[in-house]
Short mmCIF file of C-alpha atoms and ligand atoms in Angstrom, two decimals:
data_model
loop_
_atom_site.label_atom_id
_atom_site.label_comp_id
_atom_site.label_asym_id
_atom_site.label_seq_id
_atom_site.Cartn_x
_atom_site.Cartn_y
_atom_site.Cartn_z
CA MET A 1153 181.30 76.45 121.13
CA LYS A 1154 182.47 79.85 122.37
CA ASN A 1155 181.77 78.91 125.99
CA ILE A 1156 184.47 76.28 125.93
CA TYR A 1157 187.09 78.97 125.44
CA LEU A 1158 186.00 81.58 127.98
CA ASN A 1159 189.60 81.89 129.16
CA ILE A 1160 190.94 83.00 125.74
CA TYR A 1161 191.25 86.78 125.35
CA ARG A 1162 191.74 88.78 122.18
CA PRO A 1163 194.92 90.87 122.34
CA SER A 1164 193.30 94.32 122.74
CA LEU A 1165 195.09 97.00 124.74
CA ILE A 1166 192.67 96.45 127.64
CA ASN A 1167 193.41 92.74 127.67
CA ILE A 1168 197.17 93.30 127.49
CA ILE A 1169 196.82 95.53 130.56
CA LYS A 1170 194.79 92.78 132.25
CA ALA A 1171 197.57 90.32 131.38
CA LYS A 1172 200.14 92.69 132.87
CA LYS A 1173 198.17 92.85 136.13
CA ILE A 1174 197.88 89.09 136.36
CA ILE A 1175 201.62 88.68 135.78
CA ASN A 1176 202.45 91.42 138.29
CA ASN A 1177 200.38 89.48 140.85
CA ASN A 1178 202.71 86.55 140.20
CA ASN A 1179 200.06 84.51 138.41
CA ILE A 1180 200.50 82.67 135.12
CA ILE A 1181 199.00 83.27 131.67
CA GLY A 1182 199.24 81.73 128.20
CA ILE A 1183 201.21 83.91 125.78
CA PRO A 1184 201.67 83.64 122.02
CA THR A 1185 205.10 83.62 120.42
CA GLU A 1186 206.13 83.13 116.80
CA THR A 1187 207.36 79.61 117.68
CA VAL A 1188 204.83 78.06 120.11
CA TYR A 1189 202.63 79.32 122.97
CA GLY A 1190 204.27 79.76 126.35
CA LEU A 1191 203.14 79.67 130.00
CA GLY A 1192 204.37 83.07 131.14
CA GLY A 1193 205.10 84.43 134.60
CA ASN A 1194 207.30 86.99 136.36
CA ALA A 1195 210.86 85.69 135.98
CA TYR A 1196 211.97 87.59 139.10
CA SER A 1197 209.38 85.87 141.31
CA ASP A 1198 209.97 82.47 142.92
CA SER A 1199 206.28 82.18 143.62
CA ALA A 1200 205.31 82.75 139.95
CA VAL A 1201 207.98 80.39 138.69
CA LYS A 1202 206.91 77.65 141.14
CA LYS A 1203 203.40 77.89 139.69
CA ILE A 1204 204.76 77.33 136.18
CA PHE A 1205 206.63 74.19 137.23
CA LYS A 1206 203.56 72.89 139.04
CA LEU A 1207 201.16 73.52 136.16
CA LYS A 1208 203.48 71.86 133.66
CA LYS A 1209 204.46 69.00 136.01
CA ARG A 1210 207.99 69.94 135.03
CA PRO A 1211 210.96 68.35 136.82
CA PRO A 1212 212.68 71.05 138.91
CA ILE A 1213 216.04 70.30 137.25
CA ASN A 1214 214.74 71.56 133.89
CA PRO A 1215 215.32 75.34 133.63
CA LEU A 1216 213.02 77.81 131.86
CA ILE A 1217 213.67 80.27 129.02
CA ILE A 1218 213.59 83.92 130.10
CA HIS A 1219 211.96 86.32 127.60
CA TYR A 1220 213.26 89.90 127.36
CA LYS A 1221 212.07 93.07 125.68
CA ASN A 1222 215.49 94.65 125.06
CA LEU A 1223 219.25 94.42 125.52
CA LYS A 1224 219.34 96.98 128.30
CA ASN A 1225 217.21 94.77 130.52
CA LEU A 1226 219.06 91.64 129.48
CA LYS A 1227 222.39 93.11 130.56
CA LYS A 1228 221.14 93.44 134.14
CA ASP A 1229 220.95 89.66 134.39
CA VAL A 1230 223.40 88.17 131.90
CA PHE A 1231 227.03 88.45 130.69
CA ILE A 1232 226.97 88.94 126.93
CA ASN A 1233 229.81 88.19 124.47
CA ASN A 1234 230.78 88.89 120.85
CA ASN A 1235 229.13 85.81 119.37
CA PHE A 1236 225.93 86.80 121.10
CA ILE A 1237 226.06 90.38 119.81
CA LYS A 1238 226.51 89.22 116.20
CA LEU A 1239 223.65 86.76 116.40
CA TYR A 1240 221.44 89.22 118.27
CA LYS A 1241 221.92 91.82 115.52
CA ASN A 1242 220.93 89.35 112.83
CA PHE A 1243 218.19 87.25 114.37
CA CYS A 1244 216.52 89.15 117.22
CA PRO A 1245 213.74 89.47 117.93
CA GLY A 1246 213.20 85.99 116.57
CA PRO A 1247 213.08 82.23 117.11
CA ILE A 1248 216.45 81.75 118.78
CA THR A 1249 217.41 81.15 122.43
CA PHE A 1250 220.91 81.78 123.77
CA ILE A 1251 222.58 80.11 126.72
CA LEU A 1252 224.81 82.65 128.49
CA TYR A 1253 226.31 83.06 131.96
CA LYS A 1254 224.03 84.61 134.55
CA LYS A 1255 225.34 87.59 136.54
CA PRO A 1256 225.64 86.86 140.27
CA THR A 1257 223.67 90.08 140.86
CA SER A 1258 220.81 88.93 138.61
CA ASN A 1259 217.28 89.01 140.03
CA ILE A 1260 216.12 86.01 138.01
CA SER A 1261 214.51 83.38 140.21
CA LYS A 1262 216.98 80.59 140.96
CA ILE A 1263 214.11 78.16 140.61
CA ALA A 1264 213.64 79.31 136.99
CA THR A 1265 217.27 78.55 136.16
CA ALA A 1266 217.25 75.33 138.21
CA GLY A 1267 220.17 76.72 140.20
CA LYS A 1268 222.45 76.77 137.14
CA LYS A 1269 225.15 79.37 136.47
CA THR A 1270 223.84 79.73 132.94
CA ILE A 1271 220.54 81.03 131.70
CA ALA A 1272 218.49 80.55 128.52
CA ILE A 1273 217.29 83.87 127.13
CA ARG A 1274 215.28 84.94 124.13
CA PHE A 1275 213.62 87.94 122.49
CA PRO A 1276 210.29 86.76 121.08
CA LYS A 1277 209.05 88.40 117.89
CA HIS A 1278 205.27 88.07 118.27
CA THR A 1279 203.82 91.60 118.56
CA VAL A 1280 201.34 90.67 121.28
CA THR A 1281 203.98 89.33 123.64
CA ARG A 1282 206.38 92.15 122.75
CA ASN A 1283 203.65 94.64 123.69
CA LEU A 1284 203.08 92.81 126.95
CA LEU A 1285 206.82 92.81 127.72
CA LYS A 1286 206.93 96.56 127.06
CA CYS A 1287 204.35 97.08 129.86
CA LEU A 1288 206.37 95.07 132.39
CA ASN A 1289 209.41 95.98 134.48
CA HIS A 1290 210.72 92.45 134.51
CA PRO A 1291 211.30 89.64 132.00
CA ILE A 1292 208.88 86.74 131.52
CA ALA A 1293 209.84 83.15 132.29
CA ALA A 1294 207.99 80.98 129.78
CA PRO A 1295 208.35 77.34 128.88
CA SER A 1296 206.15 75.94 126.13
CA ALA A 1297 202.54 75.78 127.35
CA ASN A 1298 202.18 72.01 127.51
CA ILE A 1299 202.33 69.36 130.20
CA SER A 1300 205.96 68.22 130.48
CA SER A 1301 207.10 65.84 127.70
CA LYS A 1302 203.97 66.44 125.55
CA LEU A 1303 203.49 68.41 122.32
CA SER A 1304 203.85 72.20 122.40
CA PRO A 1305 200.71 74.22 121.64
CA THR A 1306 200.56 76.28 118.45
CA SER A 1307 197.22 78.03 119.11
CA ALA A 1308 195.41 79.56 122.09
CA GLU A 1309 192.85 76.72 121.89
CA ASP A 1310 195.64 74.14 122.23
CA VAL A 1311 196.70 75.80 125.49
CA VAL A 1312 193.18 75.50 126.88
CA ASP A 1313 192.91 71.91 125.63
CA GLU A 1314 196.08 71.18 127.56
CA PHE A 1315 195.28 72.91 130.88
CA GLY A 1316 191.51 73.54 130.89
CA LYS A 1317 190.40 75.77 133.75
CA ARG A 1318 193.79 75.58 135.44
CA ILE A 1319 194.85 78.40 133.15
CA LYS A 1320 192.57 81.40 133.58
CA PHE A 1321 193.88 83.72 130.89
CA VAL A 1322 195.37 83.07 127.46
CA LEU A 1323 196.23 85.97 125.16
CA ASN A 1324 195.13 84.98 121.69
CA GLY A 1325 197.83 85.70 119.14
CA GLY A 1326 196.47 83.38 116.45
CA ILE A 1327 198.28 80.38 115.04
CA CYS A 1328 202.05 80.39 115.58
CA LYS A 1329 203.91 81.27 112.38
CA ILE A 1330 206.73 78.80 112.92
CA GLY A 1331 205.08 76.04 114.94
CA LEU A 1332 208.29 74.53 116.42
CA GLU A 1333 210.21 75.74 119.46
CA SER A 1334 213.15 78.14 119.08
CA THR A 1335 216.65 77.04 118.13
CA ILE A 1336 218.79 76.85 121.29
CA ILE A 1337 222.46 77.75 121.01
CA ASP A 1338 224.91 77.56 123.88
CA LEU A 1339 227.33 80.50 123.68
CA THR A 1340 229.15 79.93 126.98
CA ASN A 1341 231.94 78.19 125.07
CA LYS A 1342 232.34 77.21 121.40
CA PRO A 1343 228.90 77.81 119.83
CA LYS A 1344 226.85 74.66 120.15
CA ILE A 1345 223.30 73.98 119.05
CA LEU A 1346 221.32 72.21 121.78
CA ARG A 1347 217.97 72.22 120.00
CA GLN A 1348 217.32 72.61 116.26
CA GLY A 1349 214.84 75.22 115.08
CA ALA A 1350 213.87 77.65 112.35
CA ILE A 1351 217.26 79.38 112.56
CA THR A 1352 219.56 76.65 111.31
CA SER A 1353 223.18 75.84 111.95
CA LYS A 1354 223.91 77.12 108.40
CA ASP A 1355 222.21 80.46 109.14
CA ILE A 1356 224.35 80.79 112.27
CA TYR A 1357 227.54 79.74 110.49
CA LYS A 1358 226.99 82.48 107.90
CA ILE A 1359 227.13 85.09 110.67
CA LEU A 1360 229.79 83.71 113.00
CA LYS A 1361 231.96 82.15 110.26
CA LYS A 1362 233.13 79.46 112.64
CA LYS A 1363 232.30 75.83 113.23
CA ILE A 1364 228.95 75.37 114.92
CA LEU A 1365 228.88 72.28 117.09
CA THR A 1366 225.76 70.26 117.55
CA LYS A 1367 224.85 68.48 120.70
CA ASN A 1368 226.21 64.93 120.85
CA LYS A 1369 223.96 62.15 121.89
CA SER A 1370 225.67 61.72 125.27
CA LYS A 1371 223.48 60.70 128.15
CA ILE A 1372 224.32 63.76 130.22
CA ILE A 1373 221.25 65.90 130.54
CA ASN A 1374 222.38 69.51 130.38
CA SER A 1375 219.42 70.65 128.33
CA PRO A 1376 216.32 68.75 129.11
CA GLY A 1377 214.61 68.95 125.82
CA GLN A 1378 217.22 66.21 126.04
CA PHE A 1379 215.07 63.95 128.18
CA LYS A 1380 214.56 61.12 125.78
CA LEU A 1381 210.79 60.94 125.36
CA HIS A 1382 209.55 64.39 124.49
CA TYR A 1383 207.06 66.01 122.11
CA PHE A 1384 204.84 63.01 122.85
CA PRO A 1385 201.39 63.12 121.20
CA GLY A 1386 199.91 60.49 123.56
CA ILE A 1387 200.03 57.55 121.09
CA PRO A 1388 202.99 55.61 119.64
CA VAL A 1389 204.91 57.24 116.79
CA PHE A 1390 206.81 55.27 114.13
CA LEU A 1391 209.29 56.93 111.77
CA ASN A 1392 210.30 56.44 108.13
CA LYS A 1393 207.20 54.43 107.25
CA LYS A 1394 205.48 53.85 103.91
CA HIS A 1395 202.07 52.91 105.37
CA PRO A 1396 200.05 53.49 108.54
CA LYS A 1397 199.69 50.69 111.11
CA LYS A 1398 196.32 49.04 111.74
CA TYR A 1399 193.95 51.68 113.27
CA GLY A 1400 196.77 54.17 112.86
CA ALA A 1401 197.17 57.45 111.02
CA PHE A 1402 199.82 58.31 108.44
CA ILE A 1403 201.67 61.64 108.33
CA THR A 1404 202.94 62.31 104.81
CA PHE A 1405 205.00 64.98 103.07
CA GLY A 1406 205.01 65.89 99.37
CA LYS A 1407 202.91 65.04 96.33
CA LYS A 1408 203.48 61.34 95.92
CA PHE A 1409 201.14 60.28 98.75
CA LYS A 1410 197.45 59.86 97.99
CA SER A 1411 194.95 61.43 100.37
CA ASP A 1412 192.50 59.35 102.36
CA LYS A 1413 190.91 59.65 105.77
CA ASN A 1414 193.92 58.12 107.54
CA SER A 1415 196.46 60.37 105.83
CA PHE A 1416 197.52 63.84 106.93
CA ASN A 1417 199.84 65.71 104.59
CA LEU A 1418 202.29 68.15 106.22
CA SER A 1419 202.86 69.90 102.89
CA LYS A 1420 201.75 68.77 99.43
CA ASN A 1421 204.36 71.12 97.93
CA ALA A 1422 207.09 69.60 100.07
CA ASN A 1423 207.60 72.93 101.83
CA LEU A 1424 209.41 72.43 105.15
CA ASN A 1425 208.16 75.73 106.64
CA GLU A 1426 204.58 74.65 106.05
CA ALA A 1427 205.36 71.20 107.47
CA ALA A 1428 206.89 72.66 110.65
CA LYS A 1429 203.90 74.92 111.14
CA LYS A 1430 201.43 72.03 110.81
CA LEU A 1431 203.31 69.20 112.56
CA TYR A 1432 202.01 69.59 116.14
CA LYS A 1433 198.55 70.66 114.99
CA ILE A 1434 198.19 67.52 112.88
CA MET A 1435 199.52 65.26 115.65
CA ARG A 1436 196.99 66.76 118.07
CA GLU A 1437 194.19 66.27 115.52
CA ILE A 1438 195.15 62.62 114.96
CA LYS A 1439 195.07 61.92 118.71
CA LYS A 1440 191.69 63.66 119.06
CA LYS A 1441 190.24 61.59 116.21
CA GLY A 1442 191.03 58.40 118.15
CA PHE A 1443 193.73 56.87 115.97
CA LYS A 1444 195.87 54.37 117.86
CA SER A 1445 199.28 55.28 116.44
CA ILE A 1446 201.07 57.60 114.04
CA ALA A 1447 203.33 56.42 111.23
CA VAL A 1448 205.39 59.16 109.60
CA CYS A 1449 206.99 59.04 106.16
CA LYS A 1450 210.64 60.03 105.71
CA ILE A 1451 211.10 63.79 106.02
CA PRO A 1452 214.16 65.38 104.30
CA ASP A 1453 216.86 65.98 106.92
CA LYS A 1454 217.92 69.43 105.75
CA GLY A 1455 217.08 73.01 106.76
CA LEU A 1456 214.01 73.06 108.96
CA GLY A 1457 213.65 69.31 108.30
CA LYS A 1458 216.40 68.78 110.90
CA ALA A 1459 214.23 70.44 113.56
CA ILE A 1460 211.20 68.40 112.49
CA ASN A 1461 213.19 65.16 112.59
CA GLU A 1462 214.69 66.01 115.98
CA ARG A 1463 211.16 66.36 117.42
CA LEU A 1464 209.89 63.21 115.70
CA THR A 1465 212.88 61.15 116.84
CA LYS A 1466 212.14 62.06 120.45
CA ALA A 1467 208.39 61.48 120.02
CA SER A 1468 209.11 57.99 118.63
CA TYR A 1469 211.90 57.11 121.03
CA LYS A 1470 210.06 54.16 122.61
CA TRP A 1471 208.92 52.72 119.30
CA LYS A 1472 212.13 52.45 117.31
CA LYS A 1473 210.92 49.55 115.15
O1 TXA B 1921 210.23 78.60 121.30
C1 TXA B 1921 210.51 78.48 122.49
O2 TXA B 1921 211.68 78.46 122.89
C2 TXA B 1921 209.34 78.37 123.49
C3 TXA B 1921 208.63 79.71 123.55
C4 TXA B 1921 207.48 79.71 124.53
O3 TXA B 1921 209.55 80.71 123.83
N1 TXA B 1921 209.81 77.96 124.77
C5 TXA B 1921 210.26 76.70 125.01
O4 TXA B 1921 210.56 76.49 126.35
O5 TXA B 1921 210.38 75.85 124.15
P1 TXA B 1921 210.77 75.02 126.97
O6 TXA B 1921 210.90 75.24 128.42
O7 TXA B 1921 209.69 74.14 126.52
O8 TXA B 1921 212.15 74.58 126.39
C6 TXA B 1921 213.31 75.24 126.85
C7 TXA B 1921 214.49 74.36 126.74
C8 TXA B 1921 214.42 73.19 127.67
O9 TXA B 1921 214.82 72.04 126.94
C9 TXA B 1921 215.44 73.54 128.73
O10 TXA B 1921 216.06 72.43 129.26
C10 TXA B 1921 216.45 74.37 127.94
O11 TXA B 1921 215.63 75.14 127.12
N2 TXA B 1921 217.22 75.24 128.84
C11 TXA B 1921 216.77 76.21 129.67
N3 TXA B 1921 217.77 76.76 130.37
C12 TXA B 1921 218.90 76.14 129.97
C13 TXA B 1921 220.28 76.24 130.35
N4 TXA B 1921 220.70 77.11 131.24
N5 TXA B 1921 221.16 75.43 129.73
C14 TXA B 1921 220.75 74.54 128.79
N6 TXA B 1921 219.46 74.39 128.40
C15 TXA B 1921 218.55 75.16 129.00
MG1 MG B 1922 208.81 72.54 125.89
#
């Protein structure tokens, strides 16, 4: 069994130094964060960033998130503002990404930002990746470590399942605590949530004390998580169901559902944190077991449930009925 995962490395000091060397050579590694695993590379290097896009089969118009270790380094690349400072003080490091204007003098690869004037930045909380960032003189560009439009990985093994030998080094930081990608908030104008996550619109409102907009469903793609089919497990997904389809699996939530071999409960105690943490893992497991589709029961649309439903809506986009 162990042989399958020869490219997964425990996060010892020696291995973090190895990771640093690989990144400094403009190669790409798998890194753990508290949200999901990322495919990390030197954000100042066009050559590293090109490799990320190629590995992920990511459309070049879809910019990457840049991961920083501290404010001092961020300020070299980005214009900050008051809303940002308030949110930074309350939530960073943590599962939130900010869209801000890029400084014209910034060294961030223009390929990473898809030529945009804005840039998505975040301060990850996972100790392993924070330790890695501390060893580096540049930020890390890291999208989620999955092939474009598929499910994000929540363990080092998921990253290897996704890329096999094409990824030579994954730092093992265990199972991601949150299990869904960071909240994205655009702060270039009135605060606007572009992607729901563990830090909710309510949490943000409590700090900024002003209306928090949420992305409308316009067709303009300014944040590509906004491509319609996304978070796709590889088989059709149907929402708000009471039963599985023939040869299909059933994702449930709460006590009222009985367990059988087709049913996968996100949280018997109806805990949305637990459900978020298990969602992608369970969808991957269902696909691996050979089920032909996934029916999902109704999930409460509040708190972290909004982030779960946002992902599921995109995953089920083609199968509305
Ligand atoms: O939790 C996370 O955010 C993970 C971990 C690895 O940090 N990363 C992640 O990256 O989810 P990715 O690339 O899978 O999703 C980043 C999203 C994409 O939808 C991208 O379009 C959006 O951020 N984005 C990046 N730059 C942007 C910009 N300048 N304006 C608007 N959206 C942007
Ligand atoms: Mg992604």
